[in-house]
Tab-separated table of C-alpha atoms in Angstrom:
chain	number	residue	atom	x	y	z
A	163	ALA	CA	-64.834	14.590	-14.433
A	164	GLN	CA	-64.475	13.986	-10.741
A	165	SER	CA	-62.186	11.175	-9.598
A	166	VAL	CA	-59.900	10.176	-6.742
A	167	THR	CA	-56.645	8.254	-6.643
A	168	GLN	CA	-55.491	6.473	-3.534
A	169	LEU	CA	-51.741	6.041	-3.276
A	170	GLY	CA	-50.805	2.659	-1.870
A	171	SER	CA	-53.118	-0.331	-1.903
A	172	HIS	CA	-51.636	-1.619	1.361
A	173	VAL	CA	-50.297	0.283	4.363
A	174	SER	CA	-48.849	-1.419	7.437
A	175	VAL	CA	-48.141	0.386	10.714
A	176	SER	CA	-47.307	-0.635	14.250
A	177	GLU	CA	-49.820	-0.122	17.022
A	178	GLY	CA	-49.374	3.419	18.380
A	179	ALA	CA	-47.747	4.725	15.207
A	180	LEU	CA	-49.034	7.463	12.929
A	181	VAL	CA	-51.503	6.440	10.258
A	182	LEU	CA	-51.305	8.284	6.929
A	183	LEU	CA	-53.484	7.223	4.011
A	184	ARG	CA	-53.096	9.254	0.850
A	185	CYS	CA	-55.790	10.484	-1.526
A	186	ASN	CA	-55.552	12.887	-4.440
A	187	TYR	CA	-58.576	14.158	-6.289
A	188	SER	CA	-59.430	15.563	-9.678
A	189	SER	CA	-62.419	17.846	-10.006
A	190	SER	CA	-63.534	20.621	-12.340
A	191	VAL	CA	-65.617	22.194	-9.575
A	192	PRO	CA	-65.079	22.642	-5.828
A	193	PRO	CA	-65.185	19.041	-4.625
A	194	TYR	CA	-67.076	17.364	-1.857
A	195	LEU	CA	-64.703	14.741	-0.442
A	196	PHE	CA	-65.275	11.768	1.823
A	197	TRP	CA	-63.438	8.982	3.608
A	198	TYR	CA	-65.257	5.712	4.250
A	199	VAL	CA	-64.094	2.632	6.168
A	200	GLN	CA	-65.064	-0.969	5.433
A	201	TYR	CA	-64.527	-3.698	8.002
A	202	PRO	CA	-64.495	-7.334	6.830
A	203	ASN	CA	-67.876	-8.595	5.651
A	204	GLN	CA	-69.520	-5.251	6.311
A	205	GLY	CA	-70.752	-2.272	4.333
A	206	LEU	CA	-69.025	1.097	4.247
A	207	GLN	CA	-69.215	3.590	7.095
A	208	LEU	CA	-68.522	7.311	6.807
A	209	LEU	CA	-65.420	8.462	8.697
A	210	LEU	CA	-65.523	12.123	7.719
A	211	LYS	CA	-66.432	14.527	4.935
A	212	TYR	CA	-65.358	17.879	3.536
A	213	THR	CA	-67.918	20.082	1.820
A	214	THR	CA	-67.108	23.724	2.528
A	215	GLY	CA	-65.544	25.739	5.318
A	216	ALA	CA	-62.720	24.560	7.551
A	217	THR	CA	-60.141	22.577	5.621
A	218	LEU	CA	-59.171	20.366	8.579
A	219	VAL	CA	-61.977	17.921	9.134
A	220	LYS	CA	-62.297	15.715	12.200
A	221	GLY	CA	-64.110	12.418	12.024
A	222	ILE	CA	-64.947	9.416	14.120
A	223	ASN	CA	-62.466	7.143	15.895
A	224	GLY	CA	-59.797	9.865	16.091
A	225	PHE	CA	-59.309	10.252	12.332
A	226	GLU	CA	-58.931	13.579	10.587
A	227	ALA	CA	-58.210	14.800	7.062
A	228	GLU	CA	-57.011	18.056	5.575
A	229	PHE	CA	-58.286	19.449	2.290
A	230	LYS	CA	-55.384	21.027	0.385
A	231	LYS	CA	-56.544	22.658	-2.814
A	232	SER	CA	-53.019	23.573	-3.946
A	233	GLU	CA	-51.996	19.913	-3.736
A	234	THR	CA	-55.405	18.485	-4.769
A	235	SER	CA	-55.107	16.193	-1.757
A	236	PHE	CA	-57.303	14.927	1.045
A	237	HIS	CA	-55.047	12.656	3.102
A	238	LEU	CA	-56.411	10.764	6.115
A	239	THR	CA	-54.422	10.694	9.350
A	240	LYS	CA	-54.613	9.349	12.869
A	241	PRO	CA	-51.896	10.107	15.428
A	242	SER	CA	-51.851	6.676	17.060
A	243	ALA	CA	-53.017	3.472	15.396
A	244	HIS	CA	-55.092	0.931	17.265
A	245	MET	CA	-55.561	-2.712	16.379
A	246	SER	CA	-59.243	-2.024	15.751
A	247	ASP	CA	-58.306	0.393	12.924
A	248	ALA	CA	-57.373	-2.520	10.655
A	249	ALA	CA	-59.774	-2.266	7.730
A	250	GLU	CA	-60.151	-1.093	4.119
A	251	TYR	CA	-60.328	2.675	3.662
A	252	PHE	CA	-61.906	4.398	0.670
A	253	CYS	CA	-61.564	7.994	-0.441
A	254	ALA	CA	-64.486	9.328	-2.487
A	255	VAL	CA	-65.601	12.446	-4.335
A	256	SER	CA	-69.162	13.392	-5.217
A	257	GLY	CA	-69.921	13.256	-8.924
A	258	HIS	CA	-72.300	15.166	-11.184
A	259	ASN	CA	-74.695	12.286	-11.526
A	260	ASN	CA	-75.895	11.970	-7.922
A	261	ASP	CA	-73.129	9.405	-7.518
A	262	MET	CA	-70.154	8.928	-5.233
A	263	ARG	CA	-66.862	8.062	-6.978
A	264	PHE	CA	-64.628	5.865	-4.891
A	265	GLY	CA	-60.943	5.154	-5.066
A	266	ALA	CA	-59.616	1.615	-5.244
A	267	GLY	CA	-59.097	1.482	-1.502
A	268	THR	CA	-56.172	1.145	0.910
A	269	ARG	CA	-55.955	-1.838	3.210
A	270	LEU	CA	-54.568	-0.833	6.605
A	271	THR	CA	-52.809	-3.479	8.683
A	272	VAL	CA	-51.884	-2.719	12.297
A	273	LYS	CA	-49.093	-4.793	13.814
A	274	PRO	CA	-48.935	-5.410	17.567
B	278	GLU	CA	-83.580	3.648	14.095
B	279	THR	CA	-83.457	0.783	11.599
B	280	GLY	CA	-80.368	0.632	9.389
B	281	VAL	CA	-80.080	-0.438	5.769
B	282	THR	CA	-80.817	-4.122	5.290
B	283	GLN	CA	-80.101	-6.188	2.203
B	284	SER	CA	-81.149	-9.654	1.103
B	285	PRO	CA	-79.978	-12.197	0.326
B	286	THR	CA	-76.511	-11.956	1.862
B	287	HIS	CA	-75.009	-14.562	-0.452
B	288	LEU	CA	-76.181	-16.232	-3.625
B	289	ILE	CA	-74.800	-18.307	-6.464
B	290	LYS	CA	-76.140	-18.150	-10.008
B	291	THR	CA	-75.043	-19.476	-13.388
B	292	ARG	CA	-74.354	-17.514	-16.545
B	293	GLY	CA	-77.479	-16.364	-18.335
B	294	GLN	CA	-79.683	-16.457	-15.265
B	295	GLN	CA	-81.442	-13.482	-13.707
B	296	VAL	CA	-81.109	-12.209	-10.140
B	297	THR	CA	-83.064	-9.824	-7.904
B	298	LEU	CA	-81.452	-8.188	-4.891
B	299	ARG	CA	-83.472	-6.335	-2.275
B	300	CYS	CA	-82.795	-3.375	-0.011
B	301	SER	CA	-84.693	-1.679	2.775
B	302	SER	CA	-83.535	1.867	3.347
B	303	GLN	CA	-82.819	3.475	6.677
B	304	SER	CA	-85.848	4.966	8.375
B	305	GLY	CA	-86.609	8.437	6.990
B	306	HIS	CA	-84.371	8.101	3.917
B	307	ASN	CA	-86.100	8.470	0.547
B	308	THR	CA	-83.095	8.027	-1.737
B	309	VAL	CA	-81.479	4.682	-2.524
B	310	SER	CA	-78.277	4.077	-4.479
B	311	TRP	CA	-76.786	0.801	-5.679
B	312	TYR	CA	-73.076	0.098	-6.055
B	313	GLN	CA	-71.098	-2.850	-7.408
B	314	GLN	CA	-67.860	-3.710	-5.599
B	315	ALA	CA	-65.674	-6.213	-7.414
B	316	LEU	CA	-63.031	-8.034	-5.407
B	317	GLY	CA	-60.155	-5.716	-4.492
B	318	GLN	CA	-61.802	-2.621	-5.947
B	319	GLY	CA	-63.796	0.345	-4.784
B	320	PRO	CA	-67.567	0.513	-5.190
B	321	GLN	CA	-68.831	1.540	-8.636
B	322	PHE	CA	-72.094	3.490	-8.955
B	323	ILE	CA	-74.872	1.622	-10.733
B	324	PHE	CA	-77.852	3.958	-10.234
B	325	GLN	CA	-79.876	5.979	-7.759
B	326	TYR	CA	-83.618	6.116	-7.092
B	327	TYR	CA	-85.512	9.024	-5.600
B	328	ARG	CA	-89.282	9.048	-5.206
B	329	GLU	CA	-89.557	5.858	-7.274
B	330	GLU	CA	-87.756	7.389	-10.283
B	331	GLU	CA	-84.224	6.707	-11.517
B	332	ASN	CA	-82.232	9.794	-10.555
B	333	GLY	CA	-78.808	9.082	-11.978
B	334	ARG	CA	-77.041	6.140	-13.616
B	335	GLY	CA	-73.489	4.984	-13.914
B	336	ASN	CA	-71.783	3.173	-16.766
B	337	PHE	CA	-73.718	-0.091	-16.543
B	338	PRO	CA	-75.652	-1.786	-19.369
B	339	PRO	CA	-79.468	-1.843	-19.495
B	340	ARG	CA	-79.575	-5.414	-18.191
B	341	PHE	CA	-78.992	-3.772	-14.812
B	342	SER	CA	-82.339	-2.325	-13.786
B	343	GLY	CA	-84.011	-1.242	-10.604
B	344	LEU	CA	-87.169	-0.296	-8.813
B	345	GLN	CA	-88.061	1.791	-5.816
B	346	PHE	CA	-91.295	1.249	-3.956
B	347	PRO	CA	-93.521	3.756	-2.110
B	348	ASN	CA	-91.975	2.687	1.205
B	349	TYR	CA	-88.547	3.614	-0.306
B	350	SER	CA	-87.309	0.026	-0.403
B	351	SER	CA	-85.590	-0.953	-3.622
B	352	GLU	CA	-84.670	-3.824	-5.900
B	353	LEU	CA	-81.730	-4.341	-8.219
B	354	ASN	CA	-82.352	-6.723	-11.101
B	355	VAL	CA	-79.639	-8.132	-13.306
B	356	ASN	CA	-80.564	-10.114	-16.418
B	357	ALA	CA	-78.412	-12.414	-18.534
B	358	LEU	CA	-75.769	-12.780	-15.840
B	359	GLU	CA	-72.123	-12.802	-16.896
B	360	LEU	CA	-69.099	-14.103	-14.994
B	361	ASP	CA	-67.896	-10.518	-14.478
B	362	ASP	CA	-71.083	-9.727	-12.577
B	363	SER	CA	-69.631	-11.630	-9.615
B	364	ALA	CA	-69.252	-8.960	-6.934
B	365	LEU	CA	-70.547	-7.508	-3.702
B	366	TYR	CA	-73.628	-5.394	-4.392
B	367	LEU	CA	-74.093	-2.579	-1.933
B	368	CYS	CA	-77.217	-0.591	-1.294
B	369	ALA	CA	-76.975	2.831	0.325
B	370	SER	CA	-79.731	5.113	1.516
B	371	SER	CA	-79.552	8.845	2.056
B	372	LEU	CA	-81.440	12.079	2.139
B	373	PRO	CA	-81.481	14.025	-1.157
B	374	THR	CA	-78.956	16.717	-0.200
B	375	LYS	CA	-77.105	16.972	-3.529
B	376	ASN	CA	-74.113	14.810	-2.625
B	377	THR	CA	-73.218	16.649	0.564
B	378	GLY	CA	-74.984	14.068	2.625
B	379	GLU	CA	-73.813	10.817	4.088
B	380	LEU	CA	-74.477	7.472	2.443
B	381	PHE	CA	-75.635	4.749	4.815
B	382	PHE	CA	-74.618	1.364	3.466
B	383	GLY	CA	-76.001	-2.075	4.026
B	384	GLU	CA	-73.704	-5.065	4.433
B	385	GLY	CA	-74.197	-6.094	0.834
B	386	SER	CA	-75.276	-9.079	-1.208
B	387	ARG	CA	-72.411	-11.200	-2.477
B	388	LEU	CA	-73.212	-12.636	-5.899
B	389	THR	CA	-71.170	-15.409	-7.452
B	390	VAL	CA	-71.799	-16.241	-11.102
B	391	LEU	CA	-70.535	-19.631	-12.277
């Protein structure tokens, strides 16, 4: 069955520092992988997705993620954090049942 | 382009009561999915509707039921509310592209069960 595990429920970085949010997946078939962001009191918004093709995926707001099959990983990065990046980030994998399976989330805090 | 809208935004119920949550999908989207997000957790899939038929269901009991209307709007009904049903309920609309498509989420309905 498809699932994702997010490593670290909380990540804190300084403004301007590298952001790295970790996600590992489990899937019996080639996975479709997603990163969503949730700002306080809002719904989720898609940052980026991997379906097929290029393994380095660029998304909105300067984020990117690399699909590594050998490591079963899909980590999210951003070279330089901005205060506005503070939010909850969710990794997800598409399931067999027309569903999206989300990780538990990583809360990103950006310090001035 | 109108986004996904949900109502009500907040509501409080007591154990045993019933609740109906409503969702209007984004313009042009004919597929609606419902998710439950408990505090501090990721969203959990409840079910999906496509062309007014249930098109997939997660591990939720039958007291969670839904409807989709010809205009693609949707309702989530929960009967015999339990304390553990307290959560943010998210509606998401999409095009039926076999999970390669993007989900467009509303801001959710926060349900508190006392």
